[in-house]
Every structure is written in structure tokens, then in C-alpha cells.
Amino acid sequence: MKTIRIETTNHAYPVLIGSKIINQLPKLLIQTGISQKTKILIISDENVAPLYLQVVVDQLNKFDAISYVVPAGDVSKAIGEVEKIITYAIQHGLDRSSVILALGGGVIGDLAGFVASIYMRGIRYVQCPTTILAHDSSVGGKVGINHALGKNLIGSFYQPQFVLYDTSFLTTLPTREVRSGLVEVLKHGLIADRQFVDWLEKNADSLLHLDQEAVSYALKQGIKIKADIVMEDEKEQGIRAILNFGHTLGHVIETLSNYQYLHGEAVAIGMFFAAKLAAKLGWLSKEEEAFYQHLLQKFKCKTSIPKEYDTNQMMNIMLRDKKFKNGQIRMVLPIAIGQVKIEQNIDPKFIFETLNELKR
Amino acid sequence: MKTIRIETTNHAYPVLIGSKIINQLPKLLIQTGISQKTKILIISDENVAPLYLQVVVDQLNKFDAISYVVPAGDVSKAIGEVEKIITYAIQHGLDRSSVILALGGGVIGDLAGFVASIYMRGIRYVQCPTTILAHDSSVGGKVGINHALGKNLIGSFYQPQFVLYDTSFLTTLPTREVRSGLVEVLKHGLIADRQFVDWLEKNADSLLHLDQEAVSYALKQGIKIKADIVMEDEKEQGIRAILNFGHTLGHVIETLSNYQYLHGEAVAIGMFFAAKLAAKLGWLSKEEEAFYQHLLQKFKCKTSIPKEYDTNQMMNIMLRDKKFKNGQIRMVLPIAIGQVKIEQNIDPKFIFETLNELKR
Ligand SMILES: NC(=O)c1ccc[n+]([C@@H]2O[C@H](COP(=O)([O-])OP(=O)(O)OC[C@H]3O[C@@H](n4cnc5c(N)ncnc54)[C@H](O)[C@@H]3O)[C@@H](O)[C@H]2O)c1
Ligand SMILES: NC(=O)c1ccc[n+]([C@@H]2O[C@H](COP(=O)([O-])OP(=O)(O)OC[C@H]3O[C@@H](n4cnc5c(N)ncnc54)[C@H](O)[C@@H]3O)[C@@H](O)[C@H]2O)c1
Ligand SMILES: [Zn+2]
Ligand SMILES: [Zn+2]
């Protein structure tokens, strides 16, 4: 079992990663000061609950566990779902000393964490992530839901008591979700750690097959990188922006495909786009650009943009992105393998060209 | 103009109190780092907006002010209203650098502060309270809304950038709201400051007539007392409980009267009940009990319970109160004028008797 300690201004908490470690749950709860008999509301979704809810409930026999299951997917990150969960919580006697347990992927983590942050002005919560992508969402304290007019517009910063990551839960993940999640691990390597990138390149197959040792290591490294960046910049004033590497074009592709592309699938294209643009600007060598392509392909990611997408429309969507300040195109671009920088003033001409070159 | 500085763990902010000080608003915004042209969403209610919205908008001519008006009263502290405001905010381009301004009583402060706490994971907000009761709600950082199953069940702790209290706005308050608000000022005196209680007793008439000098002083003292207690105990672990003085029976009366009693009217009865019970237990002298009655009557408050209320039912509602731990009757009781203590183990027999004696 690997343990990482996350420190924020007001709160420190551990992330525990390992195969078949769900049996550590009761001990961890007690260590965190959550005493036996405490009421624990498990929030999960319709895919995860049939697989793992009973396993978790069994671990909680000394506590007073109840559960609430929402539909799977981003549709559940909605204010109506928050209201239903709160109603259920009140009716079942959740009080200020109770705890919420998020059992699921990033959707459940974001939703359950948000409910915890506003229920009776904030109660404690813990996370048991069940997707690879959730290694990203379980660090940084961002919780929240979507609004009909945009994703993640409602939320808060709220930290869990601990994160318990049982990697054996990942084995039931659909293949596309595995690949998509691994892209965020790649991203963490590509923005900050060349050695880790080399390790990822060598271990691509083991990771895609969910080799437990390899996955634990990759999640640990990914979380460490994200945690370091987040600790430096809790409220997103500066450096944290590099976590958006690949996400500007990624969001465009998610939007234009009407979310037919999974998040990681879209981000992979976005990262390759950034590498290609950086090469065009002379910051990345042709070899490094080729390595990007090689790496992403090893992880079974597409690196081209559907040729039917209109380049002008993509440019316009990017310009509306909240990550662009005052209409200036601001992007995270690689300057080496394992290193990126934030660039404020990119000539739109080069962006336009690169988009066109990526179409296939 | 009087200024009080409120310090919390992460944040310090000033409360400014005075007559006709609304013209200080632009200067204060700038001093707080809110630059000209910043988008400011004013949230107000249907009673306050016709009286003061234009006055405030006029002060904000250098900023980009927009406004949203909700129905008056606690009905607006609802999740549906939060959602409508957020939709309006997104549609009108409020972003992370924007500011929310609460213009109204405790309802608007709680609602607008809550919206600010969850909009794009938290944006800045400022308060311009327009009721006396809001001197209580503007300190302590509690923001939130009601749920169909109970009051104030959804919310967070979130601090404003500053509070600007123009006491000239209070002159249009309905008489009952003036009296009800002054009860919370009395409460602050009665739990912590004998000298202030004496001052209040002498100045009852000036206060009821909203003499501007007297009101400013009373609000300042009330806020100071609350701030001291809250700073000692931000997250409600211990001492903060004394702020609930008078509120246990107060809530019962609000509930049984279906909110025909205003909050302060109900709390006044609750405080007298606590004094009478304390006298019965030998902690308060008969003279002190009589002073309580005299003081409350000077402020035109009733001190008796409607005789049709069933004593057993009142006892039962009190036992369900979240301020009671494990079914033990826990109450804040006076032990002198300007001093209270928290008592864990009160024989229900005495409570029953005192309730009966108060019926008229
Ligand atoms: N808070 C943050 O910092 C942050 C960061 C990144 C992403 N996110 C959010 O995370 C969400 C995406 O996360 P996600 O990809 O984990 O989505 P998800 O939670 O929807 O999971 C993806 C799919 O896999 C299913 N699933 C989950 N675990 C499974 C398992 N062990 N076995 C079988 N099926 C399983 C789910 O039911 C779902 O259908 C988005 O809403 C995004 O906004 C948040
Ligand atoms: N957050 C806290 O710590 C805290 C503390 C105490 C009370 N509260 C909350 O505060 C609320 C009660 O506050 P309130 O009594 O100020 O209620 P309120 O905001 O509803 O105001 C009372 C009435 O007076 C009207 N009004 C307000 N200002 C006016 C003015 N200047 N002229 C004419 N009319 C005016 C309002 O429209 C309303 O009808 C409750 O929801 C309570 O839960 C919160
Ligand atoms: Zn991402
Ligand atoms: Zn009160």
C-alpha cells in the first residue's frame, strides 16, 4: 500500500493506494476520528453500486451505513440530484457529525463532495475512487456540479478526510474508460516529470491491462504531481493553470462531438495539438513532437481532429473559454518532454494552421 | 462612522456602521481590491429594492452593476431561487472576478452569501444590511438557505469582503421588524455585557424611534459581542452555543405559531423563559428575573406563552431540537444580568413547570 499526504492551508489528509485495501476502511475511519455507529451516507452510481456497494457496506458493519444511488454519468452532477440527496439525508437523520462516502468515479466524487460541503454548512466526507480519472479529481479539493449553461459552474473548494483507492475496483472499468483515465496520468507526467514519462512509455501495456502494481505506481506518481502543483496554488491564481494542458482544444472536441469523445480521448488530441503547435513555434524539436505521437499511440489514443470540424468554429469556441483572459489566446505548451510553459500571446495564425494540419 | 474589524482564521474584514454612509461604497470597493468596471450583481428583495436599489446603483456608476430582485421573506431562501440567480448570473457574464452585493435583511444576506460561496467555486461578496436583525447575520460567516424539511439546513461558512451598514436605511423598517431586531441586540447584551444592558435599558425609547446615534452604537456593541464569541469558536464547537440564548423555546414558538411570531418576538419569550427557569433553579435572583421582564417590556416585547399551546408538545419539539445532544436537555441559562452558562442536565420537571407558569 502506498500513502501520499496532501497538505492544504487548513487541512491535511492521506491518499492510500493499493490492491484489495478496502478492508482498511473501518480502521481509517476510526483513525480519522469517525467513531463507530457514526451515520455514513454512501453515494454511488448505477454502474458502480451493483459491483461494489455491498463490499463497502460489509466493511461498515460497525457503523450506521445507508446509501443513495444516482444515475451514471455527468447528468447526475445537477442541482436536482443535489436536492434529492439532501432530502434523503435529512429524512434519514444525517446530522453534523455524520459522514458522506463517495464510491465511484469523478462524477460521484464531485457530486458527493459538493453535497458534503453544503449539508448543514459542511460535514465530513471520504472518497473511494473507482476510476483512473478520479486520481485527478480526488486531489485539489474542487467539488461541484454542472449548470444547464455550462460544466462545473457551481461548486466549492472542500477537502476530504481521506482518499482510499482500491485499485482492484478498476478491473471492471470499460476499456475506453481505462484509456481515457490514463491520459490524465500521461498529462501529469508530460507537464512535470520526464522520468515518469519514460516509465509510462515502457509500462503502457501493463497499465492498459491494469497490472495492479503498475497502476498503483502510476496513480501515486500522478497524484503526487497534481498535489505538488495544487499545494503551491490552492485557489488557482497562477501555476495551477498548467494542469489545463491539452484541455483547451480538449473541451472544444468534447463540445463539438457532443461528448461522444470521452474526456481523456479529447485531452489526448489537445496535448498532441499543443506539442505540434510548440514545434511550429520552435520550442519543441521535431523528435519531441514525434515522441508525443508515439507515446499517445502506445496508449491507444487518437491524435487527429475529425476532418469535418470547422476550424473557424473551433477557434471561436477556444476564444470563449474562460481560461482565455481578455480575448487573448493563452495556452499551456510543452517546451520539452516533462516540461510546459504558459504562453500569453500566440499568433492565431499558427493555431489555425496547426488545427488544419491535425485534421484527418 | 464606526468601524469594527472581524478576524477569522483565513480572512479579516471591516464592518462600517453609520448614518448616510452609502456614499462610502465605491471607495470601500476600491480599497478592497475590487477595481472599477468590475461586474457587481446586487441581490435584493421586493420590499427593499424600490426603496434603496437605485441609491446603491447610483453609487456604482464606475462599476458594471446589475441587479436581481427576489420575493421578500424566508420563502426566497430556497434552492429554486439559488438556481434562478445563478442562471441569471451566467447569462449576464458574471465571472470569477465579479462580486455579489447583498442589499437587504438577513434573508438576502444568507441567500446572496450562499450564492457567492458556490458560484464558480466561490466569488467575493459584500453586505449592505437593511434590517436591525441583520447585525446578527452579517457576522459569523454563516450563509445558507432552507429546505422544505427544515430551516438553514443547506449552507456554508463564507465571509464577506466588508459590511457597510447605513443606518438611515433602517428608518423605513416596519415597527414590528424594528422591535424584533432589537431583541437580538438585547440578547447580545444579556449574554455578555452588563454595562451594555444598562445602556440599552436607558435608551430603549431612542432605539425604538431609530435615533441614528443610538442605533449605530447599539449595532456596534451587538456586533462586537457576537464577533468576539464567533472568533473564539468559528465552527460551533463550544462557546458559540451561548448565542442560542432564548432560541430553544423561541423556535418552538415560531413553529407552533406557524411563523406568525417574528424571530425576535419569539426569542424574547424564550429569554424570559430562560430567566424564569434560572430563577427557579436558584441561579438568578427574583430581582434579576423581574429586571428581565421590565427590560423586555420596555422594548415592547411580550413575555408570555399563548395559553392554548400544549406544554407536552412544546417539550417534545424542544427535545427534537438539534441543539440537544443525545436527548439531554441542554440550555443556555442566565446566572446574572449580562452572563449566561450552558447547562447540560436540567430536570424536565422544572422546564415543564416554568412553561406552564408562562402561559397566559
Ligand atoms: N474535481 C476535479 O478536480 C475534477 C478533475 C477532473 C475531472 N473531474 C470530473 O470527473 C468527471 C469524470 O470522471 P470519471 O471519468 O471518473 O467519470 P464517471 O464517474 O462518470 O465514471 C465513468 C464511467 O465509469 C463507470 N464506472 C466507474 N467506476 C467503475 C468501475 N470500477 N467499474 C465499472 N464501471 C465504473 C461510471 O458509472 C461511469 O459510467 C467529470 O464530471 C469531470 O468534470 C473533476
Ligand atoms: N446567518 C446568520 O448568522 C443569521 C443570524 C440570524 C438570522 N439569520 C437569518 O436572517 C433572516 C431574518 O432576517 P431579517 O429579520 O432581516 O429578515 P428579512 O431579510 O426577511 O427582513 C425582514 C422584512 O423587512 C423587509 N425589509 C428589510 N429591510 C427593510 C428596510 N430597510 N425598509 C423596509 N423594509 C425592509 C424585508 O423585505 C422583509 O419583509 C432569517 O432567514 C434567519 O435565518 C441568519
Ligand atoms: Zn481533465
Ligand atoms: Zn436569532
Tab-separated table of N, CA and C and ligand atoms in Angstrom, chain A residues 121, chain B residues 45 47-48 51-52 72-74 77 104-108 110 130-131 133-134 136-137 139 142-143 151-152 169-170 172-174 177 226, ligand 2:
chain	number	residue	atom	x	y	z
A	121	ARG	N	-24.034	23.211	6.499
A	121	ARG	CA	-22.821	24.045	6.413
A	121	ARG	C	-21.527	23.247	6.416
B	45	ASP	N	-34.539	42.370	-2.268
B	45	ASP	CA	-35.895	41.803	-2.282
B	45	ASP	C	-36.937	42.842	-2.663
B	47	ASN	N	-39.293	44.325	-1.223
B	47	ASN	CA	-39.567	45.482	-0.365
B	47	ASN	C	-38.415	46.481	-0.372
B	48	VAL	N	-37.217	45.961	-0.378
B	48	VAL	CA	-36.036	46.818	-0.238
B	48	VAL	C	-35.673	47.493	-1.562
B	51	LEU	N	-37.014	50.875	-2.497
B	51	LEU	CA	-36.555	51.943	-1.608
B	51	LEU	C	-35.086	52.312	-1.834
B	52	TYR	N	-34.214	51.309	-2.032
B	52	TYR	CA	-32.778	51.593	-1.983
B	52	TYR	C	-31.942	51.103	-3.155
B	72	ALA	N	-39.841	38.985	-1.066
B	72	ALA	CA	-39.409	39.227	0.311
B	72	ALA	C	-39.724	38.022	1.188
B	73	GLY	N	-38.886	37.831	2.205
B	73	GLY	CA	-39.175	36.819	3.214
B	73	GLY	C	-38.423	35.515	3.027
B	74	ASP	N	-38.544	34.661	4.032
B	74	ASP	CA	-37.787	33.406	4.070
B	74	ASP	C	-38.072	32.465	2.900
B	77	LYS	N	-35.234	31.980	0.583
B	77	LYS	CA	-34.055	31.183	0.958
B	77	LYS	C	-34.302	29.743	0.531
B	104	GLY	N	-30.204	44.054	1.715
B	104	GLY	CA	-31.440	43.623	2.358
B	104	GLY	C	-31.186	43.126	3.757
B	105	GLY	N	-32.165	42.430	4.300
B	105	GLY	CA	-32.068	41.915	5.661
B	105	GLY	C	-31.338	40.587	5.704
B	106	GLY	N	-31.581	39.840	6.770
B	106	GLY	CA	-30.909	38.563	6.970
B	106	GLY	C	-31.197	37.563	5.862
B	107	VAL	N	-32.395	37.623	5.313
B	107	VAL	CA	-32.745	36.696	4.231
B	107	VAL	C	-31.826	36.919	3.031
B	108	ILE	N	-31.680	38.165	2.641
B	108	ILE	CA	-30.849	38.482	1.468
B	108	ILE	C	-29.377	38.204	1.768
B	110	ASP	N	-28.127	35.940	3.811
B	110	ASP	CA	-27.916	34.488	3.808
B	110	ASP	C	-27.956	33.926	2.389
B	130	THR	N	-29.977	45.920	5.724
B	130	THR	CA	-31.030	46.948	5.829
B	130	THR	C	-32.010	46.670	6.957
B	131	THR	N	-31.716	45.681	7.790
B	131	THR	CA	-32.555	45.442	8.968
B	131	THR	C	-31.659	45.444	10.206
B	133	LEU	N	-31.986	43.132	12.594
B	133	LEU	CA	-31.649	41.730	12.798
B	133	LEU	C	-30.408	41.322	12.022
B	134	ALA	N	-30.204	41.964	10.877
B	134	ALA	CA	-29.051	41.590	10.049
B	134	ALA	C	-27.719	41.931	10.704
B	136	ASP	N	-26.908	40.664	13.292
B	136	ASP	CA	-26.587	39.324	13.763
B	136	ASP	C	-26.086	38.461	12.607
B	137	SER	N	-26.818	38.480	11.491
B	137	SER	CA	-26.474	37.574	10.391
B	137	SER	C	-25.242	38.029	9.612
B	139	VAL	N	-22.402	38.884	10.776
B	139	VAL	CA	-21.156	38.468	11.426
B	139	VAL	C	-21.221	36.972	11.718
B	142	LYS	N	-21.995	32.593	8.567
B	142	LYS	CA	-22.989	31.582	8.199
B	142	LYS	C	-23.844	32.089	7.051
B	143	VAL	N	-23.836	31.375	5.962
B	143	VAL	CA	-24.713	31.700	4.846
B	143	VAL	C	-25.492	30.440	4.503
B	151	LYS	N	-35.310	24.645	8.483
B	151	LYS	CA	-34.641	25.907	8.176
B	151	LYS	C	-33.119	25.771	8.210
B	152	ASN	N	-32.459	26.536	7.348
B	152	ASN	CA	-30.988	26.668	7.364
B	152	ASN	C	-30.244	25.334	7.281
B	169	PHE	N	-31.005	53.581	6.297
B	169	PHE	CA	-31.893	52.646	5.594
B	169	PHE	C	-32.907	51.993	6.536
B	170	LEU	N	-32.601	52.051	7.847
B	170	LEU	CA	-33.471	51.346	8.795
B	170	LEU	C	-34.779	52.076	9.054
B	172	THR	N	-37.167	52.984	7.303
B	172	THR	CA	-38.377	52.514	6.624
B	172	THR	C	-38.839	51.136	7.099
B	173	LEU	N	-38.090	50.570	8.047
B	173	LEU	CA	-38.456	49.239	8.558
B	173	LEU	C	-39.798	49.284	9.274
B	174	PRO	N	-40.666	48.309	9.044
B	174	PRO	CA	-41.917	48.231	9.818
B	174	PRO	C	-41.609	48.134	11.322
B	177	GLU	N	-40.639	44.873	12.841
B	177	GLU	CA	-39.291	44.416	12.472
B	177	GLU	C	-38.228	45.129	13.305
B	226	LYS	N	-20.981	39.644	19.353
B	226	LYS	CA	-21.097	38.444	18.522
B	226	LYS	C	-19.740	38.076	17.911
C	2	LIG	N1	-26.519	33.967	9.055
C	2	LIG	C1	-26.782	34.159	10.326
C	2	LIG	O1	-25.894	34.046	11.174
C	2	LIG	C2	-28.175	34.534	10.751
C	2	LIG	C3	-28.408	35.014	12.039
C	2	LIG	C4	-29.708	35.398	12.362
C	2	LIG	C5	-30.711	35.323	11.425
C	2	LIG	N2	-30.440	34.843	10.173
C	2	LIG	C6	-31.479	34.765	9.156
C	2	LIG	O2	-31.942	36.069	8.890
C	2	LIG	C7	-33.279	36.006	8.419
C	2	LIG	C8	-34.091	37.044	9.123
C	2	LIG	O3	-33.507	38.326	8.912
C	2	LIG	P1	-34.408	39.623	8.799
C	2	LIG	O4	-35.257	39.705	10.006
C	2	LIG	O5	-33.527	40.757	8.480
C	2	LIG	O6	-35.384	39.204	7.630
C	2	LIG	P2	-35.709	39.823	6.186
C	2	LIG	O7	-34.480	39.935	5.380
C	2	LIG	O8	-36.780	38.966	5.640
C	2	LIG	O9	-36.296	41.275	6.506
C	2	LIG	C9	-37.490	41.402	7.205
C	2	LIG	C10	-38.557	42.161	6.380
C	2	LIG	O10	-38.212	43.535	6.307
C	2	LIG	C11	-38.154	43.979	4.945
C	2	LIG	N3	-37.111	44.993	4.912
C	2	LIG	C12	-35.772	44.778	5.012
C	2	LIG	N4	-35.134	45.939	5.080
C	2	LIG	C13	-36.056	46.932	5.000
C	2	LIG	C14	-35.995	48.335	5.046
C	2	LIG	N5	-34.837	48.979	5.233
C	2	LIG	N6	-37.154	49.034	4.914
C	2	LIG	C15	-38.323	48.377	4.783
C	2	LIG	N7	-38.447	47.040	4.770
C	2	LIG	C16	-37.321	46.326	4.882
C	2	LIG	C17	-37.869	42.725	4.174
C	2	LIG	O11	-38.319	42.853	2.835
C	2	LIG	C18	-38.669	41.680	4.949
C	2	LIG	O12	-40.005	41.749	4.559
C	2	LIG	C19	-33.749	34.581	8.659
C	2	LIG	O13	-33.784	33.887	7.430
C	2	LIG	C20	-32.685	33.990	9.569
C	2	LIG	O14	-32.496	32.592	9.362
C	2	LIG	C21	-29.195	34.465	9.836
